[in-house]
């Protein structure tokens, strides 16, 4: 009986694992094959990766798109960590009735779908464009600004701040540190794990962002990686091998982050329900 | 006299201190508060005003509730609502059951290769929505690998037109969404399961409860807050569905897979721009999110009593 149950458990988990991993393997294998072989469903690795890669470099502006995506994701992550950790700390440590009300009000923004914000935001940046073209439509700043502050991240930092010992804050005050000094010199270094988890989550969602960049970016030189892949995927005569190579390259940064920081990433997601 | 003075100064210092700490407290949270107001709440108010206007591009005039009346006679809008609700009521429960099931299997401490299984099942979460959509588009194309394998193993006699048939196209989207998000939800259940005290199960075993009874009488009730959390976030996610549909089927065939978000995008940036009506459609999503969230809270709340 117990043996039978074991066989069943392992079978289900093995199937689930294969189904989960298979599209990845197929993507990597396809990146090494010619377009015709990909459509024929070849499952063995080939020797055409370099050729696909060269085609990709020749026919698209991949390097530029990678640079744009990296720039956007890094700046967004740094700003998001600063703004949200300040707020999460502030709401938890300097609690008051008014602040609790404001906090709950900010949480409501999680219910707002991005589709509802897209048009007003686009018009807002249109207006800004007329005065400050450098932060208006078709700029990196316009991509970054609306995605920097999310109620989720503020909530995440507030939850984690609950675990930060209040005695440390008291000790800092007695030693004559200012409130800002306590935050930057005691809190930030002590909360490394929390920051790491938040950084992973933010970097991933920024790196993978699609709808807002699609709306706000217009010129080809501002293209990000998801926009480039989406364009390749919708072409009439697709070179499948080349597209798969692009998909592999686009997935590589987030996959690497995941593998090296898996613990933090999982911890980060769990922090949001604790 | 003397005493009076000390009290006064004491109060003054106290007040000064209070004001100062209030200012410091607010200075920590003010930037985030302003950013959320500027990039979430202000646009929501703008969208409300826009939804009462009509016209193309920048030439807008007030039309009252005309846009809202138009919703109910707009076949494309009604189709997108129908599609979105279908994704919601089929995909979200399937995904949550799959995630819960896998989490319970993985929670067994005697299981070997636990970490390996967990990593594998969680792996889809690292892909970008656009990237995995492109992969699924080719896997499910008419001469794609899925059809090749299904015919090879004689599961089907002729290839299924996954992306060209209104029914199968929806199925493809649901399969893709489940692939991407089941592992993500599983992680939440797994952590909740690990927080359950094992002695509860031992007591139940002594009382003669079967594993199935234990699951429904102990596990499910204890996981209820997490299930509520995941079902609300999945619902909000599904109601905003965009990247997958655009990149797998472009909303086709016909409008068979088009979502509300894609329709808003088309109304604003693809067709002759009608920002007013697009804003009206976007309020339909807001109303649906509120509606479904209230239902889910109600369902979860009732079980509590």
Coordinates of C-alpha atoms in Angstrom, one line a residue:
Chain A
X1 CA 0.0 0.0 0.0
X2 CA 2.7 2.4 1.1
X3 CA 4.8 1.4 -1.8
X4 CA 2.0 1.9 -4.3
X5 CA 1.5 5.4 -2.9
X6 CA 5.2 6.1 -3.2
X7 CA 5.2 5.0 -6.9
X8 CA 2.2 7.3 -7.5
X9 CA 3.8 10.3 -5.8
X10 CA 7.1 9.9 -7.7
X11 CA 5.3 9.4 -11.0
X12 CA 3.2 12.5 -10.6
X13 CA 6.2 14.7 -9.5
X14 CA 8.4 13.4 -12.3
X15 CA 5.7 14.1 -14.9
X16 CA 5.1 17.6 -13.4
X17 CA 8.9 18.3 -13.5
X18 CA 9.3 17.1 -17.1
X19 CA 6.3 19.2 -18.2
X20 CA 7.8 22.2 -16.4
X21 CA 11.4 21.8 -17.7
X22 CA 10.6 20.5 -21.2
X23 CA 9.8 23.9 -22.9
X24 CA 13.2 25.2 -21.6
X25 CA 15.1 22.3 -23.0
X26 CA 13.3 22.6 -26.3
X27 CA 14.1 26.3 -26.4
X28 CA 17.8 25.7 -25.8
X29 CA 17.9 22.8 -28.2
X30 CA 16.1 24.8 -30.9
X31 CA 18.6 27.7 -30.5
X32 CA 21.2 25.3 -31.8
X33 CA 19.2 24.1 -34.8
X34 CA 18.2 25.5 -38.2
X35 CA 14.8 27.0 -38.7
X36 CA 13.6 24.0 -40.8
X37 CA 14.8 21.5 -38.1
X38 CA 12.9 23.4 -35.4
X39 CA 9.6 23.2 -37.3
X40 CA 10.2 19.5 -38.0
X41 CA 10.4 19.1 -34.2
X42 CA 14.0 18.0 -33.9
X43 CA 14.8 17.3 -30.3
X44 CA 18.6 16.8 -30.5
X45 CA 21.0 19.7 -30.2
X46 CA 22.6 20.9 -33.5
X47 CA 25.6 23.0 -34.4
X48 CA 23.9 26.1 -35.7
X49 CA 23.9 28.2 -32.5
X50 CA 26.7 30.6 -33.7
X51 CA 25.0 30.9 -37.1
X52 CA 21.7 31.8 -35.4
X53 CA 23.5 34.2 -33.1
X54 CA 25.2 36.0 -36.0
X55 CA 21.9 36.2 -37.8
X56 CA 20.3 37.7 -34.8
X57 CA 23.1 40.3 -34.4
X58 CA 22.8 41.1 -38.1
X59 CA 19.1 41.5 -38.4
X60 CA 18.2 43.0 -35.1
X61 CA 19.7 45.5 -32.7
X62 CA 20.0 43.0 -29.9
X63 CA 23.0 44.5 -28.1
X64 CA 21.2 47.8 -27.9
X65 CA 18.0 46.2 -26.6
X66 CA 19.9 44.3 -24.0
X67 CA 21.6 47.6 -22.9
X68 CA 18.2 49.4 -22.7
X69 CA 16.6 46.6 -20.7
X70 CA 19.6 46.4 -18.3
X71 CA 19.6 50.1 -17.8
X72 CA 15.8 50.2 -17.1
X73 CA 15.9 47.2 -14.8
X74 CA 18.9 48.3 -12.8
X75 CA 17.7 51.9 -12.3
X76 CA 14.2 50.7 -11.5
X77 CA 15.5 48.2 -8.9
X78 CA 17.7 50.7 -7.2
X79 CA 15.0 53.4 -6.9
X80 CA 12.4 50.9 -5.9
X81 CA 14.5 49.5 -3.1
X82 CA 15.3 52.9 -1.7
X83 CA 11.7 54.4 -1.9
X84 CA 9.9 51.2 -0.7
X85 CA 12.3 50.3 2.1
X86 CA 12.1 53.9 3.4
X87 CA 8.3 53.7 3.3
X88 CA 8.0 50.2 4.7
X89 CA 10.3 51.1 7.6
X90 CA 8.5 54.4 8.2
X91 CA 5.1 52.9 8.3
X92 CA 6.1 50.2 10.7
X93 CA 8.5 52.2 13.1
X94 CA 6.7 55.6 13.2
X95 CA 3.2 54.1 13.4
X96 CA 0.2 56.4 13.9
X97 CA -3.5 56.2 13.1
X98 CA -3.1 58.5 10.2
X99 CA -0.2 56.6 8.8
X100 CA -2.1 53.3 9.1
X101 CA -4.9 54.9 7.2
X102 CA -2.5 56.1 4.5
X103 CA -0.9 52.7 4.3
X104 CA -4.2 50.9 3.8
X105 CA -5.2 53.4 1.2
X106 CA -1.9 52.8 -0.7
X107 CA -2.6 49.0 -0.6
X108 CA -5.8 49.7 -2.6
X109 CA -3.6 50.5 -5.5
X110 CA -2.8 46.8 -5.8
X111 CA -6.4 46.3 -7.1
X112 CA -5.9 48.8 -9.9
X113 CA -5.3 47.0 -13.2
X114 CA -2.5 48.4 -15.3
X115 CA -4.8 48.6 -18.3
X116 CA -6.8 51.2 -16.5
X117 CA -3.7 53.4 -15.9
X118 CA -2.2 53.0 -19.4
X119 CA -4.1 55.7 -21.3
X120 CA -4.0 58.4 -18.5
X121 CA -0.3 57.7 -17.9
X122 CA 0.4 57.9 -21.7
X123 CA -1.4 61.3 -21.8
X124 CA 0.3 62.5 -18.7
X125 CA 3.7 61.8 -20.2
X126 CA 2.5 63.4 -23.4
X127 CA 1.9 66.6 -21.5
X128 CA 5.2 66.3 -19.7
X129 CA 6.9 65.8 -23.1
X130 CA 5.9 69.3 -24.2
X131 CA 7.8 70.9 -21.3
X132 CA 10.5 68.4 -20.5
X133 CA 11.1 66.2 -23.6
X134 CA 13.8 64.2 -21.8
X135 CA 11.4 62.6 -19.4
X136 CA 8.3 62.4 -21.7
X137 CA 7.1 59.9 -24.2
X138 CA 9.7 57.6 -25.7
X139 CA 12.3 58.0 -22.9
X140 CA 13.7 55.6 -20.4
X141 CA 12.5 57.8 -17.5
X142 CA 8.9 57.4 -18.7
X143 CA 9.4 53.6 -18.6
X144 CA 10.9 53.7 -15.2
X145 CA 9.0 56.2 -13.1
X146 CA 5.5 54.5 -13.0
X147 CA 6.9 51.1 -12.1
X148 CA 9.3 52.2 -9.3
X149 CA 6.8 52.4 -6.4
X150 CA 4.5 49.5 -5.9
X151 CA 2.3 48.9 -2.9
X152 CA 3.4 45.3 -2.9
X153 CA 7.0 46.2 -2.2
X154 CA 6.1 48.7 0.5
X155 CA 4.0 46.0 2.1
X156 CA 6.8 43.5 1.7
X157 CA 9.3 45.8 3.5
X158 CA 6.8 46.7 6.2
X159 CA 6.2 42.9 6.9
X160 CA 10.0 42.3 7.1
X161 CA 10.6 45.4 9.3
X162 CA 8.5 43.7 12.0
X163 CA 11.4 41.2 12.5
X164 CA 13.9 44.0 13.0
X165 CA 14.6 44.3 16.7
X166 CA 13.4 47.6 18.3
X167 CA 16.3 47.4 20.8
X168 CA 18.7 48.2 18.0
X169 CA 16.8 51.4 17.2
X170 CA 16.7 52.4 20.9
X171 CA 20.5 51.7 21.1
X172 CA 21.1 53.8 18.0
X173 CA 19.1 56.7 19.5
X174 CA 21.0 56.6 22.8
X175 CA 24.2 56.6 20.9
X176 CA 23.1 59.8 19.3
X177 CA 22.4 58.6 15.8
X178 CA 19.7 60.5 13.9
X179 CA 16.6 58.6 12.6
X180 CA 18.1 58.6 9.1
X181 CA 21.4 57.5 10.5
X182 CA 19.6 54.6 12.2
X183 CA 18.0 53.6 9.0
X184 CA 21.0 53.8 6.7
X185 CA 23.7 52.6 9.2
X186 CA 21.8 50.0 11.2
X187 CA 18.7 48.9 9.4
X188 CA 20.0 48.6 5.8
X189 CA 23.0 46.4 6.6
X190 CA 20.9 44.2 8.9
X191 CA 18.2 43.6 6.3
X192 CA 20.5 42.3 3.5
X193 CA 18.3 39.3 2.8
X194 CA 15.2 41.3 2.5
X195 CA 16.8 43.7 0.1
X196 CA 18.2 40.8 -2.0
X197 CA 14.7 39.3 -2.3
X198 CA 13.1 42.6 -3.2
X199 CA 15.9 43.3 -5.7
X200 CA 15.3 39.9 -7.4
X201 CA 11.5 40.4 -7.6
X202 CA 11.8 44.0 -8.9
X203 CA 14.6 43.2 -11.4
X204 CA 12.7 40.3 -12.9
X205 CA 9.5 42.2 -13.3
X206 CA 11.2 45.2 -14.8
X207 CA 13.4 43.1 -17.1
X208 CA 10.3 41.3 -18.3
X209 CA 8.0 44.3 -18.6
X210 CA 6.1 44.4 -21.9
X211 CA 2.8 46.4 -22.0
X212 CA 4.0 49.7 -20.6
X213 CA 7.3 49.8 -22.7
X214 CA 5.1 48.8 -25.7
X215 CA 2.9 51.9 -25.1
X216 CA 5.5 54.5 -24.2
X217 CA 8.5 53.6 -26.3
X218 CA 8.3 54.3 -30.0
X219 CA 11.7 54.7 -31.6
X220 CA 13.6 51.5 -32.5
X221 CA 16.7 52.6 -30.7
X222 CA 14.8 52.6 -27.4
X223 CA 13.5 49.0 -27.9
X224 CA 13.8 46.7 -24.9
X225 CA 14.3 42.9 -25.1
X226 CA 10.7 41.8 -24.7
X227 CA 9.6 44.3 -27.5
X228 CA 12.4 42.9 -29.7
X229 CA 11.3 39.3 -29.1
X230 CA 7.6 40.1 -29.6
X231 CA 8.5 41.7 -33.0
X232 CA 10.5 38.7 -34.1
X233 CA 7.7 36.4 -33.1
X234 CA 5.2 38.2 -35.1
X235 CA 7.1 38.3 -38.4
X236 CA 5.6 36.6 -41.4
X237 CA 8.7 34.5 -42.3
X238 CA 10.1 33.6 -38.9
X239 CA 13.6 32.2 -38.6
X240 CA 12.7 29.8 -35.7
X241 CA 16.3 29.0 -34.8
X242 CA 17.2 32.7 -34.6
X243 CA 14.1 33.5 -32.5
X244 CA 14.8 30.7 -30.1
X245 CA 18.4 32.0 -29.7
X246 CA 16.9 35.4 -28.8
X247 CA 14.5 33.9 -26.3
X248 CA 17.4 32.0 -24.7
X249 CA 19.5 35.2 -24.4
X250 CA 16.5 37.1 -23.0
X251 CA 15.8 34.4 -20.4
X252 CA 19.5 34.0 -19.4
X253 CA 19.8 36.9 -16.9
X254 CA 16.6 36.1 -14.9
X255 CA 17.4 32.3 -15.0
X256 CA 20.9 32.9 -13.7
X257 CA 19.6 35.2 -10.9
X258 CA 17.1 32.5 -10.0
X259 CA 19.7 29.8 -9.8
X260 CA 22.2 31.7 -7.8
X261 CA 19.7 33.3 -5.4
X262 CA 16.9 30.8 -5.4
X263 CA 16.7 30.9 -1.6
X264 CA 16.3 34.6 -1.4
X265 CA 13.8 34.6 -4.3
X266 CA 11.6 32.0 -2.6
X267 CA 11.9 33.7 0.7
X268 CA 10.9 37.0 -0.9
X269 CA 7.8 35.6 -2.3
X270 CA 6.9 33.9 1.0
X271 CA 7.5 37.2 2.9
X272 CA 4.5 38.5 1.1
X273 CA 2.1 36.1 2.7
X274 CA 3.5 35.8 6.2
Chain B
X1 CA 6.1 80.3 39.8
X2 CA 9.2 78.2 39.5
X3 CA 7.2 75.0 39.2
X4 CA 5.0 76.6 36.6
X5 CA 8.0 77.5 34.4
X6 CA 9.4 73.9 34.5
X7 CA 6.1 72.5 33.5
X8 CA 5.8 75.0 30.6
X9 CA 9.3 74.3 29.3
X10 CA 8.8 70.6 29.8
X11 CA 5.7 70.8 27.7
X12 CA 7.4 72.9 25.1
X13 CA 10.3 70.4 24.8
X14 CA 7.7 67.6 24.6
X15 CA 5.7 69.4 21.9
X16 CA 8.8 70.2 20.0
X17 CA 10.0 66.6 20.2
X18 CA 6.6 65.4 19.1
X19 CA 6.5 67.7 16.1
X20 CA 10.0 66.7 15.2
X21 CA 9.3 63.0 15.4
X22 CA 6.1 63.5 13.4
X23 CA 8.1 65.3 10.6
X24 CA 10.8 62.6 10.6
X25 CA 8.1 59.8 10.5
X26 CA 6.4 61.3 7.5
X27 CA 9.6 62.1 5.7
X28 CA 10.3 58.4 5.5
X29 CA 6.9 57.6 3.8
X30 CA 6.2 60.7 1.9
X31 CA 8.0 59.9 -1.3
X32 CA 6.3 56.5 -1.8
X33 CA 3.0 58.0 -0.9
X34 CA 3.4 60.8 -3.5
X35 CA 4.6 58.3 -6.2
X36 CA 1.6 56.0 -5.7
X37 CA -0.8 59.0 -5.7
X38 CA 0.8 60.4 -8.9
X39 CA 1.1 57.1 -10.8
X40 CA -2.0 55.2 -9.6
X41 CA -4.7 57.3 -8.0
X42 CA -4.4 60.5 -10.1
X43 CA -4.5 58.4 -13.4
X44 CA -7.6 56.6 -12.0
X45 CA -9.4 59.9 -11.5
X46 CA -8.2 61.0 -15.0
X47 CA -9.6 57.7 -16.4
X48 CA -12.9 58.4 -14.7
X49 CA -13.1 61.9 -16.3
X50 CA -11.9 60.4 -19.6
X51 CA -14.6 57.8 -19.5
X52 CA -17.2 60.5 -19.7
X53 CA -15.7 62.0 -22.8
X54 CA -15.6 60.9 -26.4
X55 CA -13.7 61.8 -29.6
X56 CA -10.5 60.8 -31.4
X57 CA -7.1 61.6 -30.1
X58 CA -7.0 65.0 -28.3
X59 CA -10.4 66.3 -29.5
X60 CA -12.5 65.2 -26.6
X61 CA -16.0 66.4 -25.6
X62 CA -18.1 65.5 -22.7
X63 CA -20.8 62.9 -23.5
X64 CA -22.0 61.9 -20.0
X65 CA -22.7 58.2 -19.6
X66 CA -22.9 57.5 -23.3
X67 CA -19.7 55.4 -23.3
X68 CA -21.0 53.2 -20.5
X69 CA -24.2 52.6 -22.5
X70 CA -22.1 51.8 -25.6
X71 CA -20.4 48.9 -23.6
X72 CA -23.5 46.8 -23.6
X73 CA -24.1 47.1 -27.3
X74 CA -20.4 46.5 -28.3
X75 CA -20.0 42.9 -29.5
X76 CA -16.2 43.0 -29.3
X77 CA -16.3 44.2 -25.7
X78 CA -18.8 41.5 -24.8
X79 CA -16.6 38.9 -26.4
X80 CA -13.6 40.0 -24.6
X81 CA -15.5 39.9 -21.3
X82 CA -16.7 36.4 -22.1
X83 CA -13.2 35.2 -23.0
X84 CA -11.7 36.8 -19.8
X85 CA -14.3 35.2 -17.6
X86 CA -13.8 31.8 -19.3
X87 CA -10.0 32.0 -18.6
X88 CA -10.9 33.0 -15.0
X89 CA -13.4 30.3 -14.1
X90 CA -11.5 27.5 -15.8
X91 CA -7.8 28.4 -15.5
X92 CA -7.7 29.7 -11.9
X93 CA -9.3 26.7 -10.2
X94 CA -7.3 24.2 -12.3
X95 CA -4.1 26.0 -11.5
X96 CA -4.9 26.2 -7.8
X97 CA -5.8 22.5 -7.5
X98 CA -2.7 21.5 -9.4
X99 CA -0.5 23.7 -7.2
X100 CA -2.1 22.5 -4.0
X101 CA -1.8 18.8 -5.1
X102 CA 1.9 19.2 -6.0
X103 CA 2.6 21.1 -2.7
X104 CA 1.0 18.3 -0.6
X105 CA 3.1 15.7 -2.5
X106 CA 6.3 17.8 -2.0
X107 CA 5.6 18.4 1.6
X108 CA 6.3 14.7 2.5
X109 CA 9.6 14.9 4.5
X110 CA 10.5 11.4 3.4
X111 CA 10.4 12.3 -0.2
X112 CA 13.8 11.9 -2.0
X113 CA 15.0 14.6 -4.5
X114 CA 12.6 17.1 -3.0
X115 CA 14.7 20.1 -3.9
X116 CA 15.2 18.9 -7.5
X117 CA 11.4 18.5 -8.0
X118 CA 10.7 21.8 -6.4
X119 CA 13.2 23.7 -8.5
X120 CA 12.0 22.0 -11.7
X121 CA 8.3 22.8 -11.0
X122 CA 9.1 26.4 -10.0
X123 CA 11.4 27.0 -13.0
X124 CA 8.7 28.4 -15.4
X125 CA 8.4 31.4 -13.1
X126 CA 11.7 32.8 -14.3
X127 CA 10.7 33.2 -17.9
X128 CA 9.4 36.5 -19.2
X129 CA 5.8 36.4 -20.3
X130 CA 6.7 37.4 -23.8
X131 CA 9.5 34.8 -24.1
X132 CA 7.4 31.8 -22.9
X133 CA 4.5 33.0 -25.1
X134 CA 6.7 32.8 -28.1
X135 CA 7.9 29.3 -27.1
X136 CA 4.3 28.1 -26.7
X137 CA 3.3 29.7 -30.0
X138 CA 5.7 27.5 -31.9
X139 CA 5.1 24.4 -29.7
X140 CA 1.4 24.6 -30.5
X141 CA 1.6 25.6 -34.1
X142 CA -0.2 23.3 -36.5
X143 CA 3.1 21.5 -37.6
X144 CA 4.6 22.2 -34.2
X145 CA 6.1 19.7 -31.7
X146 CA 3.0 19.1 -29.7
X147 CA 1.1 17.9 -32.7
X148 CA 4.1 15.9 -33.9
X149 CA 4.3 14.1 -30.6
X150 CA 0.6 13.5 -30.2
X151 CA 0.4 12.0 -33.7
X152 CA 3.5 9.9 -33.1
X153 CA 2.0 8.4 -30.0
X154 CA -1.3 7.9 -31.9
X155 CA -3.2 10.1 -29.4
X156 CA -4.7 12.0 -32.3
X157 CA -5.2 10.9 -35.9
X158 CA -4.6 14.3 -37.5
X159 CA -3.0 17.5 -36.2
X160 CA -5.1 19.8 -34.0
X161 CA -5.3 23.4 -35.3
X162 CA -4.4 24.7 -31.8
X163 CA -4.1 28.4 -32.6
X164 CA -6.5 28.6 -35.5
X165 CA -9.6 27.1 -33.9
X166 CA -11.6 29.3 -31.4
X167 CA -11.9 26.4 -28.9
X168 CA -8.4 25.0 -29.1
X169 CA -6.9 28.5 -29.0
X170 CA -8.5 29.2 -25.7
X171 CA -7.3 25.8 -24.5
X172 CA -3.7 26.6 -25.5
X173 CA -3.9 29.9 -23.6
X174 CA -5.1 28.1 -20.5
X175 CA -2.4 25.4 -20.8
X176 CA 0.2 28.1 -21.2
X177 CA -1.0 30.1 -18.1
X178 CA -1.2 27.0 -16.0
X179 CA 2.4 26.0 -17.0
X180 CA 3.7 29.5 -16.1
X181 CA 1.9 30.0 -12.8
X182 CA 1.2 26.6 -11.1
X183 CA 4.7 26.4 -9.6
X184 CA 4.5 30.0 -8.4
X185 CA 1.3 29.3 -6.5
X186 CA 2.7 26.0 -5.3
X187 CA 5.5 27.7 -3.4
X188 CA 3.0 29.7 -1.3
X189 CA 1.2 26.5 -0.3
X190 CA 4.4 24.7 0.4
X191 CA 5.5 27.3 2.9
X192 CA 2.1 27.3 4.6
X193 CA 2.1 23.5 4.8
X194 CA 5.5 23.6 6.5
X195 CA 4.1 25.9 9.1
X196 CA 1.4 23.4 10.2
X197 CA 2.1 21.6 13.4
X198 CA 2.5 17.9 12.6
X199 CA 1.0 16.9 16.0
X200 CA -2.5 18.0 14.6
X201 CA -2.2 15.2 12.1
X202 CA -1.0 12.7 14.6
X203 CA -4.0 13.5 16.8
X204 CA -6.3 13.1 13.8
X205 CA -4.7 9.7 12.9
X206 CA -5.3 8.5 16.5
X207 CA -8.9 9.6 16.1
X208 CA -9.1 7.4 13.0
X209 CA -9.2 10.1 10.3
X210 CA -8.3 8.9 6.8
X211 CA -5.7 10.8 4.8
X212 CA -8.5 12.2 2.6
X213 CA -10.4 13.4 5.7
X214 CA -7.2 14.9 7.1
X215 CA -6.7 16.8 3.9
X216 CA -10.2 18.3 3.8
X217 CA -10.7 18.7 7.5
X218 CA -7.3 20.0 8.5
X219 CA -5.1 21.0 5.6
X220 CA -7.7 23.0 3.5
X221 CA -9.1 25.0 6.5
X222 CA -5.6 25.8 7.7
X223 CA -4.4 26.9 4.3
X224 CA -7.5 29.0 3.6
X225 CA -5.8 32.4 4.1
X226 CA -3.1 31.4 1.6
X227 CA -5.6 30.0 -0.9
X228 CA -7.6 33.2 -0.6
X229 CA -4.4 35.3 -1.2
X230 CA -3.4 33.2 -4.3
X231 CA -6.9 33.1 -5.8
X232 CA -7.3 36.9 -5.5
X233 CA -3.8 37.6 -7.0
X234 CA -4.5 35.1 -9.8
X235 CA -7.9 36.6 -10.4
X236 CA -6.4 40.1 -10.7
X237 CA -3.7 38.7 -12.9
X238 CA -6.1 36.9 -15.2
X239 CA -8.4 39.9 -15.5
X240 CA -5.3 41.9 -16.8
X241 CA -4.1 39.2 -19.1
X242 CA -2.3 40.8 -22.1
X243 CA 1.3 39.6 -22.9
X244 CA 0.4 35.9 -23.5
X245 CA -2.6 36.4 -25.7
X246 CA -1.0 39.1 -27.8
X247 CA 2.1 37.0 -28.4
X248 CA 0.5 33.5 -28.8
X249 CA -2.6 34.2 -30.8
X250 CA -2.8 38.0 -31.3
X251 CA -6.3 37.7 -29.9
X252 CA -7.4 35.5 -32.8
X253 CA -8.8 33.6 -34.5
X254 CA -11.4 36.4 -35.0
X255 CA -11.6 37.7 -31.5
X256 CA -11.8 34.3 -29.9
X257 CA -9.0 34.8 -27.4
X258 CA -8.9 38.6 -27.1
X259 CA -8.9 39.9 -23.6
X260 CA -10.2 43.1 -22.1
X261 CA -6.7 44.5 -21.7
X262 CA -5.9 43.8 -25.3
X263 CA -9.1 45.5 -26.4
X264 CA -8.2 48.6 -24.4
X265 CA -4.8 48.6 -26.0
X266 CA -6.3 48.3 -29.5
X267 CA -8.9 51.1 -28.8
X268 CA -6.1 53.4 -27.6
X269 CA -3.1 52.6 -29.8
X270 CA -4.1 50.4 -32.7
X271 CA -7.5 51.6 -34.1
X272 CA -8.3 55.3 -34.4
X273 CA -7.5 56.3 -30.9
X274 CA -10.6 56.6 -28.7
X275 CA -9.2 57.3 -25.3
X276 CA -12.6 58.1 -23.7
X277 CA -14.1 54.8 -24.6
X278 CA -10.9 52.9 -23.8
X279 CA -11.0 54.4 -20.3
X280 CA -14.7 53.3 -20.0
X281 CA -13.6 49.7 -20.9
X282 CA -10.8 49.9 -18.3
X283 CA -13.3 50.7 -15.6
X284 CA -15.1 47.5 -16.5
X285 CA -12.0 45.6 -15.4
X286 CA -11.8 47.6 -12.2
X287 CA -15.5 46.7 -11.4
X288 CA -14.8 43.1 -12.2
X289 CA -11.8 42.9 -9.9
X290 CA -13.7 44.4 -7.1
X291 CA -16.7 42.1 -7.8
X292 CA -14.6 38.9 -7.9
X293 CA -12.5 39.9 -4.9
X294 CA -15.7 40.5 -2.8
X295 CA -17.0 37.1 -3.9
X296 CA -13.8 35.4 -2.9
X297 CA -13.7 37.1 0.5
X298 CA -17.3 36.1 1.1
X299 CA -16.7 32.5 0.2
X300 CA -13.6 32.3 2.4
X301 CA -15.4 34.1 5.2
X302 CA -18.4 31.8 5.2
X303 CA -16.2 28.7 5.7
X304 CA -14.7 30.5 8.7
X305 CA -17.9 30.2 10.8

